[in-house]
PDB file of C-alpha atoms in Angstrom:
ATOM      1  CA  ASP A   8       0.000   0.000   0.000  1.00 58.00           C
ATOM      2  CA  GLY A   9       1.639   3.221  -1.118  1.00 67.00           C
ATOM      3  CA  GLY A  10       1.259   6.249   1.041  1.00 93.00           C
ATOM      4  CA  ILE A  11       2.556   8.571   3.685  1.00 96.00           C
ATOM      5  CA  THR A  12       2.438   7.671   7.370  1.00 96.00           C
ATOM      6  CA  GLN A  13       2.621  10.003  10.335  1.00 97.00           C
ATOM      7  CA  SER A  14       3.062   8.846  13.902  1.00 95.00           C
ATOM      8  CA  PRO A  15       1.895   9.156  16.549  1.00 95.00           C
ATOM      9  CA  LYS A  16      -1.631  10.375  15.883  1.00 95.00           C
ATOM     10  CA  TYR A  17      -1.791  12.127  19.257  1.00 95.00           C
ATOM     11  CA  LEU A  18       1.174  13.430  21.244  1.00 94.00           C
ATOM     12  CA  PHE A  19       1.360  15.158  24.597  1.00 93.00           C
ATOM     13  CA  ARG A  20       4.381  17.184  25.629  1.00 89.00           C
ATOM     14  CA  LYS A  21       5.358  18.802  28.861  1.00 90.00           C
ATOM     15  CA  GLU A  22       6.620  22.337  28.678  1.00 87.00           C
ATOM     16  CA  GLY A  23      10.380  22.459  28.125  1.00 87.00           C
ATOM     17  CA  GLN A  24      10.577  19.093  26.385  1.00 91.00           C
ATOM     18  CA  ASN A  25      11.588  18.351  22.813  1.00 94.00           C
ATOM     19  CA  VAL A  26       9.412  15.943  20.863  1.00 95.00           C
ATOM     20  CA  THR A  27       9.878  14.326  17.470  1.00 96.00           C
ATOM     21  CA  LEU A  28       7.084  13.668  14.991  1.00 97.00           C
ATOM     22  CA  SER A  29       7.618  10.883  12.490  1.00 98.00           C
ATOM     23  CA  CYS A  30       6.830  11.020   8.768  1.00 98.00           C
ATOM     24  CA  GLU A  31       7.549   8.141   6.386  1.00 98.00           C
ATOM     25  CA  GLN A  32       6.599   7.752   2.717  1.00 97.00           C
ATOM     26  CA  ASN A  33       6.917   4.840   0.286  1.00 96.00           C
ATOM     27  CA  LEU A  34       5.887   6.789  -2.809  1.00 95.00           C
ATOM     28  CA  ASN A  35       9.480   7.358  -3.954  1.00 94.00           C
ATOM     29  CA  HIS A  36       8.869  11.108  -3.816  1.00 94.00           C
ATOM     30  CA  ASP A  37      11.810  13.482  -3.745  1.00 92.00           C
ATOM     31  CA  ALA A  38      10.108  16.378  -1.959  1.00 93.00           C
ATOM     32  CA  MET A  39       8.690  16.312   1.567  1.00 95.00           C
ATOM     33  CA  TYR A  40       7.016  18.990   3.660  1.00 96.00           C
ATOM     34  CA  TRP A  41       5.870  19.834   7.172  1.00 97.00           C
ATOM     35  CA  TYR A  42       2.912  22.121   7.787  1.00 97.00           C
ATOM     36  CA  ARG A  43       1.298  23.423  10.924  1.00 97.00           C
ATOM     37  CA  GLN A  44      -2.468  23.915  11.068  1.00 95.00           C
ATOM     38  CA  ASP A  45      -4.157  26.177  13.593  1.00 92.00           C
ATOM     39  CA  PRO A  46      -7.865  27.051  13.573  1.00 80.00           C
ATOM     40  CA  GLY A  47      -8.570  29.879  11.148  1.00 71.00           C
ATOM     41  CA  GLN A  48      -4.989  30.100   9.902  1.00 76.00           C
ATOM     42  CA  GLY A  49      -4.874  27.419   7.289  1.00 88.00           C
ATOM     43  CA  LEU A  50      -1.640  25.526   6.628  1.00 92.00           C
ATOM     44  CA  ARG A  51       1.640  27.244   7.321  1.00 94.00           C
ATOM     45  CA  LEU A  52       4.875  25.813   5.954  1.00 93.00           C
ATOM     46  CA  ILE A  53       7.495  24.906   8.570  1.00 96.00           C
ATOM     47  CA  TYR A  54      10.220  23.150   6.545  1.00 96.00           C
ATOM     48  CA  TYR A  55      10.532  21.426   3.213  1.00 94.00           C
ATOM     49  CA  SER A  56      13.107  19.213   1.571  1.00 94.00           C
ATOM     50  CA  GLN A  57      13.675  18.652  -2.123  1.00 91.00           C
ATOM     51  CA  ILE A  58      16.363  15.968  -1.844  1.00 91.00           C
ATOM     52  CA  VAL A  59      18.148  13.879   0.765  1.00 94.00           C
ATOM     53  CA  ASN A  60      20.483  15.798   3.090  1.00 95.00           C
ATOM     54  CA  ASP A  61      18.995  19.138   2.064  1.00 93.00           C
ATOM     55  CA  PHE A  62      16.104  21.152   3.480  1.00 95.00           C
ATOM     56  CA  GLN A  63      14.855  24.745   3.548  1.00 93.00           C
ATOM     57  CA  LYS A  64      13.038  26.836   6.102  1.00 94.00           C
ATOM     58  CA  GLY A  65       9.433  27.686   5.448  1.00 92.00           C
ATOM     59  CA  ASP A  66       7.508  30.616   6.858  1.00 91.00           C
ATOM     60  CA  ILE A  67       7.464  29.528  10.526  1.00 95.00           C
ATOM     61  CA  ALA A  68      10.668  27.509  11.102  1.00 97.00           C
ATOM     62  CA  GLU A  69      11.623  29.059  14.456  1.00 96.00           C
ATOM     63  CA  GLY A  70      11.504  26.497  17.252  1.00 96.00           C
ATOM     64  CA  TYR A  71      11.515  23.527  14.874  1.00 97.00           C
ATOM     65  CA  SER A  72      14.215  21.333  13.362  1.00 97.00           C
ATOM     66  CA  VAL A  73      14.237  18.605  10.711  1.00 98.00           C
ATOM     67  CA  SER A  74      16.546  16.058   9.132  1.00 97.00           C
ATOM     68  CA  ARG A  75      16.461  14.223   5.795  1.00 97.00           C
ATOM     69  CA  GLU A  76      18.917  11.348   6.027  1.00 97.00           C
ATOM     70  CA  LYS A  77      16.789   9.003   3.938  1.00 96.00           C
ATOM     71  CA  LYS A  78      14.491   9.672   1.009  1.00 96.00           C
ATOM     72  CA  GLU A  79      11.566   8.004   2.777  1.00 97.00           C
ATOM     73  CA  SER A  80      11.833   9.820   6.091  1.00 98.00           C
ATOM     74  CA  PHE A  81      11.478  13.450   7.186  1.00 98.00           C
ATOM     75  CA  PRO A  82      11.125  13.713  10.994  1.00 98.00           C
ATOM     76  CA  LEU A  83      10.186  17.000  12.652  1.00 98.00           C
ATOM     77  CA  THR A  84      11.450  17.954  16.107  1.00 97.00           C
ATOM     78  CA  VAL A  85       9.470  20.503  18.069  1.00 96.00           C
ATOM     79  CA  THR A  86      11.959  22.060  20.444  1.00 94.00           C
ATOM     80  CA  SER A  87      11.442  23.826  23.753  1.00 89.00           C
ATOM     81  CA  ALA A  88      12.115  27.073  21.895  1.00 89.00           C
ATOM     82  CA  GLN A  89       8.738  26.798  20.196  1.00 89.00           C
ATOM     83  CA  LYS A  90       6.569  28.875  22.505  1.00 87.00           C
ATOM     84  CA  ASN A  91       3.150  27.750  21.303  1.00 91.00           C
ATOM     85  CA  PRO A  92       3.501  24.227  19.907  1.00 93.00           C
ATOM     86  CA  THR A  93      -0.066  23.020  20.423  1.00 94.00           C
ATOM     87  CA  ALA A  94      -1.370  22.429  16.889  1.00 95.00           C
ATOM     88  CA  PHE A  95      -2.172  19.868  14.227  1.00 95.00           C
ATOM     89  CA  TYR A  96       0.920  18.923  12.208  1.00 97.00           C
ATOM     90  CA  LEU A  97       0.695  17.620   8.663  1.00 96.00           C
ATOM     91  CA  CYS A  98       3.412  15.970   6.613  1.00 97.00           C
ATOM     92  CA  ALA A  99       3.249  15.755   2.821  1.00 96.00           C
ATOM     93  CA  SER A 100       5.310  14.508  -0.092  1.00 96.00           C
ATOM     94  CA  SER A 101       5.305  15.149  -3.815  1.00 93.00           C
ATOM     95  CA  GLY A 102       7.004  13.980  -6.970  1.00 89.00           C
ATOM     96  CA  GLN A 103       7.634  16.291  -9.899  1.00 81.00           C
ATOM     97  CA  MET A 104       6.582  19.897  -9.582  1.00 78.00           C
ATOM     98  CA  ASN A 105       3.486  19.532 -11.746  1.00 81.00           C
ATOM     99  CA  THR A 106       2.080  16.802  -9.505  1.00 87.00           C
ATOM    100  CA  GLU A 107      -0.045  17.072  -6.417  1.00 91.00           C
ATOM    101  CA  ALA A 108       1.162  16.530  -2.879  1.00 93.00           C
ATOM    102  CA  PHE A 109       0.053  13.556  -0.808  1.00 95.00           C
ATOM    103  CA  PHE A 110      -0.680  14.082   2.879  1.00 95.00           C
ATOM    104  CA  GLY A 111      -0.420  11.980   5.984  1.00 96.00           C
ATOM    105  CA  GLN A 112      -3.263  11.817   8.497  1.00 95.00           C
ATOM    106  CA  GLY A 113      -1.639  14.297  10.838  1.00 95.00           C
ATOM    107  CA  THR A 114      -0.305  14.419  14.401  1.00 96.00           C
ATOM    108  CA  ARG A 115      -2.119  16.448  17.033  1.00 95.00           C
ATOM    109  CA  LEU A 116       0.388  17.814  19.525  1.00 95.00           C
ATOM    110  CA  THR A 117      -0.794  19.152  22.859  1.00 94.00           C
ATOM    111  CA  VAL A 118       1.349  20.803  25.512  1.00 90.00           C
ATOM    112  CA  VAL A 119       0.288  19.828  29.019  1.00 85.00           C
TER     113      VAL A 119
ATOM    114  CA  ALA B  18       7.103  35.575  -3.178  1.00 76.00           C
ATOM    115  CA  GLN B  19       4.204  33.297  -3.958  1.00 83.00           C
ATOM    116  CA  SER B  20       0.971  33.627  -2.003  1.00 89.00           C
ATOM    117  CA  VAL B  21      -2.620  32.443  -2.029  1.00 94.00           C
ATOM    118  CA  ALA B  22      -5.742  34.149  -0.709  1.00 95.00           C
ATOM    119  CA  GLN B  23      -9.107  32.619   0.074  1.00 96.00           C
ATOM    120  CA  PRO B  24     -11.266  35.633   0.875  1.00 96.00           C
ATOM    121  CA  GLU B  25     -14.189  33.753   2.437  1.00 96.00           C
ATOM    122  CA  ASP B  26     -13.832  31.938   5.748  1.00 95.00           C
ATOM    123  CA  GLN B  27     -17.179  30.213   5.212  1.00 96.00           C
ATOM    124  CA  VAL B  28     -19.548  29.571   2.335  1.00 98.00           C
ATOM    125  CA  ASN B  29     -23.113  28.418   2.955  1.00 98.00           C
ATOM    126  CA  VAL B  30     -25.157  26.820   0.171  1.00 97.00           C
ATOM    127  CA  ALA B  31     -28.425  24.910  -0.013  1.00 98.00           C
ATOM    128  CA  GLU B  32     -28.247  21.347  -1.293  1.00 97.00           C
ATOM    129  CA  GLY B  33     -28.813  21.188  -5.040  1.00 97.00           C
ATOM    130  CA  ASN B  34     -27.621  24.751  -5.648  1.00 98.00           C
ATOM    131  CA  PRO B  35     -24.354  25.600  -7.405  1.00 98.00           C
ATOM    132  CA  LEU B  36     -21.375  26.459  -5.230  1.00 97.00           C
ATOM    133  CA  THR B  37     -18.263  28.562  -5.701  1.00 98.00           C
ATOM    134  CA  VAL B  38     -15.246  28.752  -3.407  1.00 98.00           C
ATOM    135  CA  LYS B  39     -12.906  31.599  -4.306  1.00 98.00           C
ATOM    136  CA  CYS B  40      -9.124  31.608  -4.602  1.00 98.00           C
ATOM    137  CA  THR B  41      -6.674  34.225  -5.876  1.00 97.00           C
ATOM    138  CA  TYR B  42      -2.937  33.828  -6.163  1.00 95.00           C
ATOM    139  CA  SER B  43       0.284  35.745  -6.635  1.00 92.00           C
ATOM    140  CA  VAL B  44       3.390  34.271  -8.260  1.00 87.00           C
ATOM    141  CA  SER B  45       6.224  35.634 -10.346  1.00 82.00           C
ATOM    142  CA  GLY B  46       5.614  33.290 -13.269  1.00 82.00           C
ATOM    143  CA  ASN B  47       2.973  30.887 -14.508  1.00 86.00           C
ATOM    144  CA  PRO B  48       1.437  29.049 -11.564  1.00 89.00           C
ATOM    145  CA  TYR B  49       0.658  25.471 -10.812  1.00 93.00           C
ATOM    146  CA  LEU B  50      -2.628  25.561  -8.871  1.00 95.00           C
ATOM    147  CA  PHE B  51      -4.315  22.936  -6.718  1.00 96.00           C
ATOM    148  CA  TRP B  52      -7.475  22.378  -4.678  1.00 98.00           C
ATOM    149  CA  TYR B  53      -7.643  20.063  -1.666  1.00 97.00           C
ATOM    150  CA  VAL B  54     -10.397  19.048   0.736  1.00 97.00           C
ATOM    151  CA  GLN B  55     -10.037  18.235   4.436  1.00 95.00           C
ATOM    152  CA  TYR B  56     -12.465  16.355   6.660  1.00 90.00           C
ATOM    153  CA  PRO B  57     -12.245  16.721  10.472  1.00 85.00           C
ATOM    154  CA  ASN B  58      -8.986  15.508  12.051  1.00 82.00           C
ATOM    155  CA  ARG B  59      -7.725  14.148   8.736  1.00 85.00           C
ATOM    156  CA  GLY B  60      -5.055  14.984   6.198  1.00 87.00           C
ATOM    157  CA  LEU B  61      -5.798  16.783   2.953  1.00 93.00           C
ATOM    158  CA  GLN B  62      -7.166  15.009  -0.116  1.00 95.00           C
ATOM    159  CA  PHE B  63      -6.372  16.197  -3.620  1.00 96.00           C
ATOM    160  CA  LEU B  64      -9.330  17.372  -5.749  1.00 97.00           C
ATOM    161  CA  LEU B  65      -7.909  18.869  -8.943  1.00 97.00           C
ATOM    162  CA  LYS B  66      -5.077  20.868 -10.454  1.00 96.00           C
ATOM    163  CA  TYR B  67      -4.259  23.340 -13.205  1.00 95.00           C
ATOM    164  CA  ILE B  68      -0.862  23.025 -14.824  1.00 93.00           C
ATOM    165  CA  THR B  69      -1.364  24.224 -18.395  1.00 91.00           C
ATOM    166  CA  GLY B  70      -3.884  24.067 -21.237  1.00 91.00           C
ATOM    167  CA  ASP B  71      -7.665  24.293 -20.897  1.00 93.00           C
ATOM    168  CA  ASN B  72      -8.655  26.881 -18.293  1.00 95.00           C
ATOM    169  CA  LEU B  73     -11.508  24.707 -17.005  1.00 97.00           C
ATOM    170  CA  VAL B  74     -10.276  21.648 -15.162  1.00 97.00           C
ATOM    171  CA  LYS B  75     -12.394  18.831 -13.810  1.00 96.00           C
ATOM    172  CA  GLY B  76     -11.636  16.821 -10.726  1.00 95.00           C
ATOM    173  CA  SER B  77     -12.961  14.416  -8.148  1.00 92.00           C
ATOM    174  CA  TYR B  78     -16.546  14.276  -6.800  1.00 93.00           C
ATOM    175  CA  GLY B  79     -17.935  16.486  -9.595  1.00 96.00           C
ATOM    176  CA  PHE B  80     -15.817  19.516  -8.736  1.00 97.00           C
ATOM    177  CA  GLU B  81     -14.264  21.768 -11.347  1.00 98.00           C
ATOM    178  CA  ALA B  82     -12.199  24.928 -11.287  1.00 98.00           C
ATOM    179  CA  GLU B  83     -11.603  27.758 -13.692  1.00 96.00           C
ATOM    180  CA  PHE B  84      -8.179  29.315 -14.142  1.00 96.00           C
ATOM    181  CA  ASN B  85      -8.324  33.026 -14.988  1.00 96.00           C
ATOM    182  CA  LYS B  86      -4.887  34.477 -15.636  1.00 94.00           C
ATOM    183  CA  SER B  87      -5.996  38.103 -15.977  1.00 94.00           C
ATOM    184  CA  GLN B  88      -7.778  37.999 -12.629  1.00 95.00           C
ATOM    185  CA  THR B  89      -5.162  35.673 -11.048  1.00 96.00           C
ATOM    186  CA  SER B  90      -7.978  33.472  -9.803  1.00 97.00           C
ATOM    187  CA  PHE B  91      -8.697  29.761  -9.570  1.00 98.00           C
ATOM    188  CA  HIS B  92     -12.227  29.415  -8.185  1.00 98.00           C
ATOM    189  CA  LEU B  93     -13.614  26.007  -7.268  1.00 98.00           C
ATOM    190  CA  LYS B  94     -17.114  25.203  -8.514  1.00 98.00           C
ATOM    191  CA  LYS B  95     -19.752  22.516  -8.490  1.00 98.00           C
ATOM    192  CA  PRO B  96     -23.073  22.702 -10.368  1.00 97.00           C
ATOM    193  CA  SER B  97     -25.144  20.980  -7.675  1.00 97.00           C
ATOM    194  CA  ALA B  98     -24.014  20.812  -4.044  1.00 97.00           C
ATOM    195  CA  LEU B  99     -24.415  17.773  -1.805  1.00 97.00           C
ATOM    196  CA  VAL B 100     -24.582  17.725   1.992  1.00 96.00           C
ATOM    197  CA  SER B 101     -21.557  15.424   1.883  1.00 95.00           C
ATOM    198  CA  ASP B 102     -19.526  18.239   0.257  1.00 96.00           C
ATOM    199  CA  SER B 103     -19.453  19.994   3.631  1.00 96.00           C
ATOM    200  CA  ALA B 104     -15.769  20.220   4.578  1.00 96.00           C
ATOM    201  CA  LEU B 105     -12.761  22.544   4.669  1.00 96.00           C
ATOM    202  CA  TYR B 106     -11.310  23.452   1.271  1.00 97.00           C
ATOM    203  CA  PHE B 107      -7.798  24.682   0.542  1.00 97.00           C
ATOM    204  CA  CYS B 108      -6.305  26.292  -2.526  1.00 97.00           C
ATOM    205  CA  ALA B 109      -2.538  25.904  -3.087  1.00 95.00           C
ATOM    206  CA  VAL B 110       0.090  27.237  -5.488  1.00 93.00           C
ATOM    207  CA  ARG B 111       3.535  26.281  -6.724  1.00 89.00           C
ATOM    208  CA  ASP B 112       5.694  28.656  -8.712  1.00 82.00           C
ATOM    209  CA  PRO B 113       7.778  26.576 -11.138  1.00 77.00           C
ATOM    210  CA  GLU B 114       9.820  29.597 -12.194  1.00 74.00           C
ATOM    211  CA  ALA B 115      10.956  30.109  -8.607  1.00 69.00           C
ATOM    212  CA  GLY B 116      12.960  26.931  -9.033  1.00 62.00           C
ATOM    213  CA  ALA B 117      11.762  25.315  -5.831  1.00 61.00           C
ATOM    214  CA  SER B 118       9.300  22.700  -4.649  1.00 78.00           C
ATOM    215  CA  LYS B 119       7.638  25.069  -2.213  1.00 86.00           C
ATOM    216  CA  ILE B 120       3.852  24.660  -1.961  1.00 90.00           C
ATOM    217  CA  ILE B 121       1.893  27.485  -0.330  1.00 91.00           C
ATOM    218  CA  PHE B 122      -1.671  27.058   0.921  1.00 93.00           C
ATOM    219  CA  GLY B 123      -4.474  29.507   1.492  1.00 93.00           C
ATOM    220  CA  SER B 124      -6.199  29.942   4.841  1.00 93.00           C
ATOM    221  CA  GLY B 125      -9.028  27.604   3.928  1.00 95.00           C
ATOM    222  CA  THR B 126     -12.774  28.023   3.338  1.00 96.00           C
ATOM    223  CA  ARG B 127     -15.327  26.064   5.303  1.00 96.00           C
ATOM    224  CA  LEU B 128     -18.122  24.905   3.015  1.00 97.00           C
ATOM    225  CA  SER B 129     -21.439  24.171   4.664  1.00 97.00           C
ATOM    226  CA  ILE B 130     -24.246  22.586   2.641  1.00 97.00           C
ATOM    227  CA  ARG B 131     -27.686  22.679   4.258  1.00 96.00           C
ATOM    228  CA  PRO B 132     -30.281  20.052   3.360  1.00 94.00           C
TER     229      PRO B 132
END
């Protein structure tokens, strides 16, 4: 079954802790993305990667970090520097530029 | 820099009536444009795209969209709405001349279809 998998579905973090969200795809896509979704603000781009070992900051990268060591994997770390991390996080991947992106089912992160 | 605007937070339509969800964009070159739909607590599902060619594109679930270069718009339409069309809709843009894979989304429009 081809697709993109995010885990966990729900994640709770204590203030001051770093947490890592997993994103794996078996679509053989070069590009991968992380978005944050807050009510009424749509999807905001955190980081994206076009190829392995390379990634670029999106519009709201502060307080987040990523790695792209393998084509299939693009984990996102929410660091303690992110002051308001409670949100719904979506990972996506895409092939060539004229093709659509495929999305995972999302991870809902809550700070407790 | 590329950007997308969805001017309506919510659109309300009676079942059976036509619907339009608006989207305008800004890119430096010719855009690649996309529409997605999101159901509660789920990821986004692709509906349709405009890359080149015919300005009217058809997609999933009876949706279509019209690309208008002079008005920089890409409005989503459906001739006859269903209650099951109620969801959150996102417009997105890629700028191929910017040389990057970046995909930018609008703020979303909640579509509500009343029986």
